[in-house]
XYZ file of C-alpha atoms in Angstrom:
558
model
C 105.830 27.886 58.555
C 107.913 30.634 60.316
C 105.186 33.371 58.909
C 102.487 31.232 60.564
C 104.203 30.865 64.065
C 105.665 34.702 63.733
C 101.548 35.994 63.216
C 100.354 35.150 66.111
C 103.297 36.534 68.271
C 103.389 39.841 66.932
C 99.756 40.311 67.193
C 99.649 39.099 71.059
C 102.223 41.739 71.657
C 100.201 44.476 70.131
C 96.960 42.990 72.483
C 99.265 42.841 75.396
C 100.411 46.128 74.650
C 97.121 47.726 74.749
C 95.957 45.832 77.981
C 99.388 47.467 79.623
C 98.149 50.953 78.376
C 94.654 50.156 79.404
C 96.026 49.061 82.922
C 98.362 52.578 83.419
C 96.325 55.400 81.772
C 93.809 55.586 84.527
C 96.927 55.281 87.162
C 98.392 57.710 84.886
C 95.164 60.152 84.439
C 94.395 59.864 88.960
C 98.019 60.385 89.537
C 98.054 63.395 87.370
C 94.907 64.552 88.317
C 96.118 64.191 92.268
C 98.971 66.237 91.416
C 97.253 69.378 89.972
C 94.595 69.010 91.841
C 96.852 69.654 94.701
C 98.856 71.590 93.321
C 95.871 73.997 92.559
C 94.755 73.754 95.880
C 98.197 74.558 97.527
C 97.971 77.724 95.274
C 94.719 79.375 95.913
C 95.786 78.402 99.539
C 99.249 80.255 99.097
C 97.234 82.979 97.045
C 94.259 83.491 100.010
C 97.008 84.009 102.378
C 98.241 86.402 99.947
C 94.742 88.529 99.828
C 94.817 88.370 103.701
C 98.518 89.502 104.375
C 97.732 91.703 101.990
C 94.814 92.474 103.433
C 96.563 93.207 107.138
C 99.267 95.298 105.563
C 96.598 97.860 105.041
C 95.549 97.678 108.610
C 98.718 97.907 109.709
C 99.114 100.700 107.572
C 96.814 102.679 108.396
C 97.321 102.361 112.290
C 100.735 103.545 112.158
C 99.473 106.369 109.963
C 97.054 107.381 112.471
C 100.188 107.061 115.032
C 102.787 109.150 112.931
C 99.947 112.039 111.968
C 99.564 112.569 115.493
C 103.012 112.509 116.832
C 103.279 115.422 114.057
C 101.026 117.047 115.572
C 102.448 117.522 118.601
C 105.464 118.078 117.467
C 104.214 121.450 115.573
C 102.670 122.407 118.718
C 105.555 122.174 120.318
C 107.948 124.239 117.631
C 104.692 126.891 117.562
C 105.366 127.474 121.245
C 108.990 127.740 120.704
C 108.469 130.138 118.294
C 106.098 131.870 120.300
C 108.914 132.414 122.746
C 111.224 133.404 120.205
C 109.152 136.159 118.635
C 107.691 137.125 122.231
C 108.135 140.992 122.713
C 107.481 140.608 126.973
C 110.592 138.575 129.036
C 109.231 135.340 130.167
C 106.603 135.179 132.409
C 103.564 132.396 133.397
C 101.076 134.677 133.048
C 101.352 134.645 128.612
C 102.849 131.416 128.400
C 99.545 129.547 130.497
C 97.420 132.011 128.310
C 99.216 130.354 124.916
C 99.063 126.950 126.001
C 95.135 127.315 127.434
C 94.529 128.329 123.734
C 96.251 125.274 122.734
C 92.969 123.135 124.269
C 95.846 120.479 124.843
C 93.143 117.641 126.399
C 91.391 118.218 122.932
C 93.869 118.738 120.643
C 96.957 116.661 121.998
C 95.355 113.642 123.613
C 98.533 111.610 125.707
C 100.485 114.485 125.773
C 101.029 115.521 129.794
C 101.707 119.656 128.968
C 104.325 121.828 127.514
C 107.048 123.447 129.625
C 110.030 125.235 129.203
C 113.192 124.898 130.922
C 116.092 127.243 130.443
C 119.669 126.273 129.738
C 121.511 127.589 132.982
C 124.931 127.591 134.220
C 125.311 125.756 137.215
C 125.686 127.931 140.116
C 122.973 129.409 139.253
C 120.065 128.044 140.890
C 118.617 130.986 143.356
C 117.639 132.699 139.792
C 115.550 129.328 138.795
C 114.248 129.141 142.200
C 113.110 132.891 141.580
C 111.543 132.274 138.424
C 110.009 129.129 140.056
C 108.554 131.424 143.109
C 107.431 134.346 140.795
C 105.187 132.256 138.562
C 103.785 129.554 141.400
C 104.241 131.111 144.389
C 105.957 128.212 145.291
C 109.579 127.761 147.039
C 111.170 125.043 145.452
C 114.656 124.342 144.901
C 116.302 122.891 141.641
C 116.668 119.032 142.504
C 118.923 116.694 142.557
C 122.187 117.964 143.005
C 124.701 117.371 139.880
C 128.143 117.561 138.834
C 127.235 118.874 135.208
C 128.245 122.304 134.334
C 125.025 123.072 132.937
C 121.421 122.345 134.238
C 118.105 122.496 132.379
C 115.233 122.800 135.332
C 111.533 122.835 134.385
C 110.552 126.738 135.497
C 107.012 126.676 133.155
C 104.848 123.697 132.608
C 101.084 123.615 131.757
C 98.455 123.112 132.283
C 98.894 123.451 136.231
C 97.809 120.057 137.839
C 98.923 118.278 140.459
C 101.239 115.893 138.214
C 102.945 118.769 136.384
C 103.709 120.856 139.614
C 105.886 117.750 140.891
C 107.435 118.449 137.266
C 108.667 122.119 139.283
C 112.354 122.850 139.336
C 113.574 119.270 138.009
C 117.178 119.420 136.253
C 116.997 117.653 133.184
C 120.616 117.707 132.416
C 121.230 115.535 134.941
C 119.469 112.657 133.801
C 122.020 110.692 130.850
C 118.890 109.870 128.506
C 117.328 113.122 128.617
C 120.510 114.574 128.458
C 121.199 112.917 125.252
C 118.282 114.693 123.681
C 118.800 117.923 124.902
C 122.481 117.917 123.077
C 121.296 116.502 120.537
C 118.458 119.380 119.974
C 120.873 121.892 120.985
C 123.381 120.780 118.666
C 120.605 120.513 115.459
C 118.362 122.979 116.189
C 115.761 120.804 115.465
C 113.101 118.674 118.174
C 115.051 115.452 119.769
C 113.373 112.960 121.200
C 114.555 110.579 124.357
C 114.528 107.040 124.069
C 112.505 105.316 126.867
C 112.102 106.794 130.634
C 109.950 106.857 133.532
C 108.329 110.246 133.671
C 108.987 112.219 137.217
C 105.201 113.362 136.864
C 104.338 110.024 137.286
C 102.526 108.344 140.401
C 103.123 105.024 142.050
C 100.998 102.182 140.526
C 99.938 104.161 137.544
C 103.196 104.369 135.637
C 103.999 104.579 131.791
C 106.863 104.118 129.731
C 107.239 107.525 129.013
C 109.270 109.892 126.431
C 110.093 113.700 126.252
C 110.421 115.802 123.267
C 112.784 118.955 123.217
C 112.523 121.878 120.704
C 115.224 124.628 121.258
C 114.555 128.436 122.012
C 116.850 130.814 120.426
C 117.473 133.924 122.276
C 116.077 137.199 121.499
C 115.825 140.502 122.906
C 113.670 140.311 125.857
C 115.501 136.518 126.805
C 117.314 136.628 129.987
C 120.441 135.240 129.518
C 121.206 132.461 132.048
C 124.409 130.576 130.625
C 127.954 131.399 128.859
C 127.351 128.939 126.131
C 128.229 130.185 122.754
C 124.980 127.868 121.191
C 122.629 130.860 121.590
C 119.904 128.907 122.716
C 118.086 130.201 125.823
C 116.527 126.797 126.988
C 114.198 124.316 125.464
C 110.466 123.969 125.098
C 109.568 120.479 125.927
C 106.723 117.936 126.441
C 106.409 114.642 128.225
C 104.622 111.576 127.002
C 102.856 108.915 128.079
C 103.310 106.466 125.647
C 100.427 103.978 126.261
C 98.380 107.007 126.369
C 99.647 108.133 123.013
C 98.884 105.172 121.473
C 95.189 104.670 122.400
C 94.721 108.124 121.597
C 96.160 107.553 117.883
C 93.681 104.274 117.601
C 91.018 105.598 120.016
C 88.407 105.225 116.610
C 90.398 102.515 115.093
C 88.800 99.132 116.104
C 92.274 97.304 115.228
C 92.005 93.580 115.027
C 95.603 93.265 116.121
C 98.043 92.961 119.318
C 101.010 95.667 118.985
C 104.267 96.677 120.524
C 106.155 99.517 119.860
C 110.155 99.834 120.610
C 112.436 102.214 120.398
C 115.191 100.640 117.560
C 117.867 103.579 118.357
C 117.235 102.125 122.205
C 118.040 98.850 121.453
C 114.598 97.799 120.743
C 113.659 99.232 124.569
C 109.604 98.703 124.841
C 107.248 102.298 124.505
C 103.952 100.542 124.607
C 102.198 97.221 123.814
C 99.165 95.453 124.032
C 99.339 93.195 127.496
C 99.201 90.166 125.481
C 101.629 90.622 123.026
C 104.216 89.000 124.291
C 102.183 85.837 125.022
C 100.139 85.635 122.037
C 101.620 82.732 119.243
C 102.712 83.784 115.757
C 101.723 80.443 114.764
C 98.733 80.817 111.797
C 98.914 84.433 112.862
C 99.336 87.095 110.202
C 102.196 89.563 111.173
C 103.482 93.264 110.267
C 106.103 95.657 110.704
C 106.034 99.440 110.364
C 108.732 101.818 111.554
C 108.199 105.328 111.916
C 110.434 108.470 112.738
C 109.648 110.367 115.755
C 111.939 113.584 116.157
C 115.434 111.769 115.452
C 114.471 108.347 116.384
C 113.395 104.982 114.968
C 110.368 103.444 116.358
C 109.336 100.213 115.330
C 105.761 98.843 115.623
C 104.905 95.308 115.458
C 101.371 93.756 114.919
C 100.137 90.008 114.940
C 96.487 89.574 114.169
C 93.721 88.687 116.199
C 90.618 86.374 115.584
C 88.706 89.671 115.369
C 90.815 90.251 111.647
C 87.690 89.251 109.482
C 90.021 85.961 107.505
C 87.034 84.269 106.820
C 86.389 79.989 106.543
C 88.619 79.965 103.661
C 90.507 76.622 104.470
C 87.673 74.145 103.826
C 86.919 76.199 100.473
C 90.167 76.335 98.872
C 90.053 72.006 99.417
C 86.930 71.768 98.002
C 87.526 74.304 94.859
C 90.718 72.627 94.448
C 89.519 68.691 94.143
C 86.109 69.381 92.185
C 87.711 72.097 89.630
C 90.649 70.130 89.199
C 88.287 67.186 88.506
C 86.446 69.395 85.569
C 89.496 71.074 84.862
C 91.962 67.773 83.536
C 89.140 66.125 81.820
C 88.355 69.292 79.681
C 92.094 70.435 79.297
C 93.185 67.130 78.179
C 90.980 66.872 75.115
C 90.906 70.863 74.421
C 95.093 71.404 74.568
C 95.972 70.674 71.648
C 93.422 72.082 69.259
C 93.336 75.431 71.756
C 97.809 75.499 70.656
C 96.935 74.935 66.847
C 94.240 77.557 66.982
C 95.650 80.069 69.135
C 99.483 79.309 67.263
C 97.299 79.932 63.789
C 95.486 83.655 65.412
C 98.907 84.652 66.476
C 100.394 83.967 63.029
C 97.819 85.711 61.353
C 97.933 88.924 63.565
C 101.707 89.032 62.953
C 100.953 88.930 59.375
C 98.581 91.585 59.804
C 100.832 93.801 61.747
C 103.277 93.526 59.953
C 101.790 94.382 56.611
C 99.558 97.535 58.536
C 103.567 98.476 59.561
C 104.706 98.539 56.454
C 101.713 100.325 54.564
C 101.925 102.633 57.900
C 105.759 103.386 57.337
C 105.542 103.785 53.292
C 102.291 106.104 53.985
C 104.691 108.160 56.512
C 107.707 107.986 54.205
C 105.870 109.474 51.400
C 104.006 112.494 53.664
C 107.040 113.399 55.479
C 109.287 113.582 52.149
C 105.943 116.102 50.353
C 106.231 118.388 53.406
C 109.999 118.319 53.467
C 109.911 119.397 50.229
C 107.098 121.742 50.522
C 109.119 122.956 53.598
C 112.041 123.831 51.412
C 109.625 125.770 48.722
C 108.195 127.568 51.540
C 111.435 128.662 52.693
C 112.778 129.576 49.916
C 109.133 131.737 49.084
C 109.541 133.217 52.339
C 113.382 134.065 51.897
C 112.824 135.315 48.839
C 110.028 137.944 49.661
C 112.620 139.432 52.296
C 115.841 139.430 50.450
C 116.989 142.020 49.199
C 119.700 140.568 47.057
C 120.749 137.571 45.282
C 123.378 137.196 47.882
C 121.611 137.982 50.622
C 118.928 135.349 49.836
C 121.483 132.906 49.045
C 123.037 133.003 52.596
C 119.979 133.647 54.899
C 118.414 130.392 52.278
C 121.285 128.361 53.326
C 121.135 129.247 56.636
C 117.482 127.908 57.235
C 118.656 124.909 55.480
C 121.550 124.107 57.658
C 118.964 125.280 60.752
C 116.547 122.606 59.197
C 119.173 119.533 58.643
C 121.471 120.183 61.832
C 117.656 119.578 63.784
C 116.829 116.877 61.639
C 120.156 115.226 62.635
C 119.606 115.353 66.082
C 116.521 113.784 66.590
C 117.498 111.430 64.418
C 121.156 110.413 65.745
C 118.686 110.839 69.865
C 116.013 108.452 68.564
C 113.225 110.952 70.314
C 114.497 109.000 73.640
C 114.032 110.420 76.866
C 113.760 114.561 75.162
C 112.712 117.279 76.354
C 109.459 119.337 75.616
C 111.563 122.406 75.094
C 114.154 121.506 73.190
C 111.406 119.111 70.888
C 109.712 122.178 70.117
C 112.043 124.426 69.489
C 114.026 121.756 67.584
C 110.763 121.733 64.947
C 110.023 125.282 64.865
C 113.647 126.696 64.450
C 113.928 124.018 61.224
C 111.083 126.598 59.969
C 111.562 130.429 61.170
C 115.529 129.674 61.458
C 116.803 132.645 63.139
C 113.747 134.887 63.101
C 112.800 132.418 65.987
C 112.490 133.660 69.503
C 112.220 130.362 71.530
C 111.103 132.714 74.232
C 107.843 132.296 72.797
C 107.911 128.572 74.164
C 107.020 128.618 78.242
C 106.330 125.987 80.417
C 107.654 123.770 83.178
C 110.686 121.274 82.322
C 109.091 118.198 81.088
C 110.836 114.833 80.321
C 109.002 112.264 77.485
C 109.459 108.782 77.321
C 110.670 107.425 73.897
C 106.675 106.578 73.091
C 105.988 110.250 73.648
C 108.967 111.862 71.718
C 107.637 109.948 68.512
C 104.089 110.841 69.033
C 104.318 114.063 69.471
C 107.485 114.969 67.421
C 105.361 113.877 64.408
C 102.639 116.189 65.879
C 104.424 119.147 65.864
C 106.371 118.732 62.889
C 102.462 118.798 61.323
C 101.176 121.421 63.235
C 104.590 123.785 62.076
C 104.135 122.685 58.388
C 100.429 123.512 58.379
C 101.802 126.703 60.243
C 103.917 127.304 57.111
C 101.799 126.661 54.162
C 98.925 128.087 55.528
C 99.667 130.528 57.878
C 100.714 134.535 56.923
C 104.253 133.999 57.360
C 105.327 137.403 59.001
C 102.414 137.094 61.299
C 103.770 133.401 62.348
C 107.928 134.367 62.896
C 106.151 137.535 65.268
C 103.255 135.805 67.244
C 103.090 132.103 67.368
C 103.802 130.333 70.545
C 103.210 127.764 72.677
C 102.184 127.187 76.554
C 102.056 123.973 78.599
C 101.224 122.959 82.164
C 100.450 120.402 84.575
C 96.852 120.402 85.201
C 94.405 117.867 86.972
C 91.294 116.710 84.848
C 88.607 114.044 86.124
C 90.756 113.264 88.965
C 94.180 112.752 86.978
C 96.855 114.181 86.626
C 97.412 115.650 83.130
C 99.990 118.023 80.533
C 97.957 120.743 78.460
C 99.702 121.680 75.351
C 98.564 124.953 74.422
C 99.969 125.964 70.576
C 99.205 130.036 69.806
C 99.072 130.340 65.843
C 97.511 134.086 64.486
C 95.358 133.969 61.642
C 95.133 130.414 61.723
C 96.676 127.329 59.693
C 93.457 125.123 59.293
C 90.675 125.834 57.359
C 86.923 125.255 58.188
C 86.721 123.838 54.377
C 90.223 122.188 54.245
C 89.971 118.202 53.600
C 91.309 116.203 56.452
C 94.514 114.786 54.548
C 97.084 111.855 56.052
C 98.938 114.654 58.297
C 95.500 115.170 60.663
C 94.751 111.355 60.489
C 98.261 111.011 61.833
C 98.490 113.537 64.256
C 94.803 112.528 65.705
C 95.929 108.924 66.112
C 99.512 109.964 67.610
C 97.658 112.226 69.947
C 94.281 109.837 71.030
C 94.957 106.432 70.498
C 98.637 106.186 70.823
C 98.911 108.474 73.838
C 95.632 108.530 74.909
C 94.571 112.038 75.191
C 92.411 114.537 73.195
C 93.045 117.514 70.750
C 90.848 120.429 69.650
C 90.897 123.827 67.750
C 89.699 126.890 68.850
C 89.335 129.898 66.386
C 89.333 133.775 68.376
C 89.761 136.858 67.316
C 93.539 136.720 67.592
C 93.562 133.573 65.355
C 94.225 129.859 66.255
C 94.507 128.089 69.429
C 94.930 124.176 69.473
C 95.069 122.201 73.055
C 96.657 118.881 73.379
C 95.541 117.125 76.518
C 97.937 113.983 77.876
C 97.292 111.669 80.454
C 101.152 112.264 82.704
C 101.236 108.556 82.849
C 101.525 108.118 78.986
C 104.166 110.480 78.552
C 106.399 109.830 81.803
């Protein structure tokens, strides 16, 4: 009775069961399919903002390039005219220096620069002799302005090109002023060029005006320098140019269409404002990509800022990313549920085999090298002992020079071993192997080359490579002709566009035969050399006997 009432219960909770999974697998399968659908999508949005950030870094980049190459090169123009005063051999006159700077084609070459002058460092008390200098070389009178309490002055005596801007430039005491003070100390005190931070340039005119800078290089004294001041510094005066900076920065991007707003500061000015784009500070960041650069301008920190523009080419990603992500998503849970599991048991089963592959090629590899290395150390030891023998010329004196290429041999041995072939040296790698074979007869003169460093990959590799290449060396080679004339070479070189290290090994009358069998030693050095390291090895026979290159990719050994 009990198994007939107890039947039908147990089989209405299995059917009520299944109509409970039936009812929340497809809640289950949408909700899951929702959630990596937009989880997918929130990706390749996060990723597409990525590629375009990414994308605007290299714009950014490359404007502040442009900027930086060309406030270089005005800064060399500025330390070749200081060293044209320097080395001048005729005292300072207008005459040479316009003739220099006319040469310079500044419009051309130095676009937003204003001219170059020079102002010498003066005691103050001393302004009838800038006047002079003023009169001589513009037939202008014109006294040094404003009036100052500094014991030094710096007025502008020489500036070109000769315009109607620069001439109001004319007998203007530099010293005076606290920022361009500042610089002038600071070049004077370096000896290198000093920058300002931020000023209003006296050359400039009422409604047109700039935030300007100036740029001071100092002029030693030499023999045909007038000396105007006491100061112990030995600088005569300063070479200097003044900026426009909004003019300097079109003239960096002038063939740059840049799809951004800027504005450059001055950081070591508390973040005073050179130049910027009129609606910078207006524009929102909001959906906006933004970048920061900085750059070093004689001594000081700039800092330029970009935020994109709708002329930055982001394309209609948006509406693409929602679409990719709903319908791949779609595709890509109905496929991934069925295909998971078998795609883990195949892929665990391919993994398991190549383990047991490697691991059995490993061990054949490492009994196969066991066995070669212990036949040449052995036939390295007969050789020796051939070689020691047909030079001795005693029983004793075979006996110690014997044990002395023995100890040579097993001290080396030691040391690569105890090192693991981590982070060696070419050099020492080399001479290491060799020495083990010529002992003292060994010049490791005969090695040349820069100092090069090998990764632990590298030591390995090419440790086994030499260590064949000297055996070979030994059995087949004429054995006073190898202790006088083999050597090795390597450089850097540049092949196919990268950057490489040729191994050049010197070896007279030659260790490899045209008829000699290709045995486990060339197999191994060939696959240390090309497929572990990449790179390529070849023989060369000459008169003087046998020459074999190595070739490595740097980035294989580094």
């Amino acid at each position: 009775m009990s198994k007939d009432i107890a039947a039908p219960d147990a089989s209405g909770n299995l059917a009520d069961k299944g109509r409970h999974m039936t009812r929340i697998a497809p809640i289950a399968v949408l909700l899951s399919v929702a959630a990596i659908g937009t989880g997918m999508t929130m990706f390749v949005n996060a990723a597409a903002n990525r590629a375009a950030q990414a994308q605007f870094d290299l714009i950014a980049n490359e404007a502040t390039d442009r900027l930086d190459r060309l406030v270089s090169r005005q800064l060399l123009l500025l330390q070749a005219t200081a060293a044209h005063l320097e080395t001048s051999s005729t005292p300072l006159a207008r005459s040479d220096f316009a003739l220099y700077i006319k040469a310079l084609n500044l419009p051309k070459n130095s676009p937003g620069v204003r001219g170059i002058g020079f102002a010498p460092l003066m005691d103050t008390g001393r302004d009838a002799e800038a006047t002079a200098l003023i009169s001589a070389n513009y037939s202008v009178n014109l006294q040094v302005w404003p009036a100052t309490t500094q014991a030094m002055r710096t007025p502008v005596v020489l500036i070109e090109p000769e315009d109607q801007r620069n001439r109001g430039a004319l007998g203007y005491d530099m010293f005076n002023d606290a920022t361009r003070r500042s610089a002038i100390e600071q070049a004077m005190t370096s000896g290198n060029a000093a920058a300002t931070a931020p000023v209003r340039l006296v050359t400039e005119k009422a409604g047109e005006t700039q935030s300007g800078f100036l740029v001071y290089v100092p002029v030693s004294q030499n023999l045909q320098t007038v000396r105007y001041n006491s100061s112990s510094s030995g600088v005569a005066g300063f070479v200097y140019s003044p900026f426009r900076a909004g003019d300097l920065h079109d003239a960096a991007w002038a063939s740059y269409d840049l799809p951004a707003v800027f504005q450059t500061v001055d950081a070591d000015a508390g973040g005073s404002v050179l130049a910027q784009t009129p609606e910078f500070g207006t524009i929102s960041r909001m959906g906006k990509f933004v970048a920061e650069r900085e750059i070093n301008v004689a001594g000081r920190k700039w800092k330029v800022n970009f935020i994109s523009t709708s002329a930055f080419p982001v394309g209609n990603w948006k509406l693409g990313t929602w679409l990719l992500g709903i319908v791949s998503m779609l595709f890509a849970a109905a496929l991934a549920t069925a295909a998971r599991a078998q795609l883990m048991s195949v892929d665990a089963a391919n993994r398991l085999a190549a383990l047991s592959q490697q691991a059995s090629d490993d061990k054949d590899m490492m009994l196969q090298e066991m066995k070669h290395r212990i036949k040449n150390s052995i036939a390295r030891v007969l050789a020796i002992a051939r070689q020691t023998a047909s030079g001795a010329a005693s029983v004793e004196d075979f006996t110690n020079s014997f044990f002395s290429r023995l100890q040579s041999m097993s001290a080396a041995q030691e040391l690569l071993t105890r090192s693991h072939w981590e982070n060696a040296d070419l050099r020492a790698l080399l001479d290491g192997e060799l020495r083990q074979i010529l002992g003292d007869s060994w010049n490791k003169d005969r090695l040349s080359g820069e100092s090069i460093s090998l990764n632990a990959r590298a030591t390995q590799a090419l440790g086994l490579t030499f260590h064949e290449l000297a055996t070979n060396a030994l059995k087949y080679g004429d054995p006073k002709g190898i202790e006088s004339g083999l050597a090795v070479h390597w450089k850097s070189s540049e092949f196919a566009g990268k950057d490489v290290l040729v191994i050049e090994w010197f070896e007279p009358g030659g260790s490899i035969k045209s008829d000699q069998k290709a045995g486990f030693g060339s197999k191994l050095m060939k696959m240390n050399v090309e497929r572990e390291l990449g790179g390529a090895m070849e023989r060369f026979m000459a008169d003087y006997g046998l020459m074999i290159r190595i070739t490595l990719p740097r980035q294989s050994i580094a």
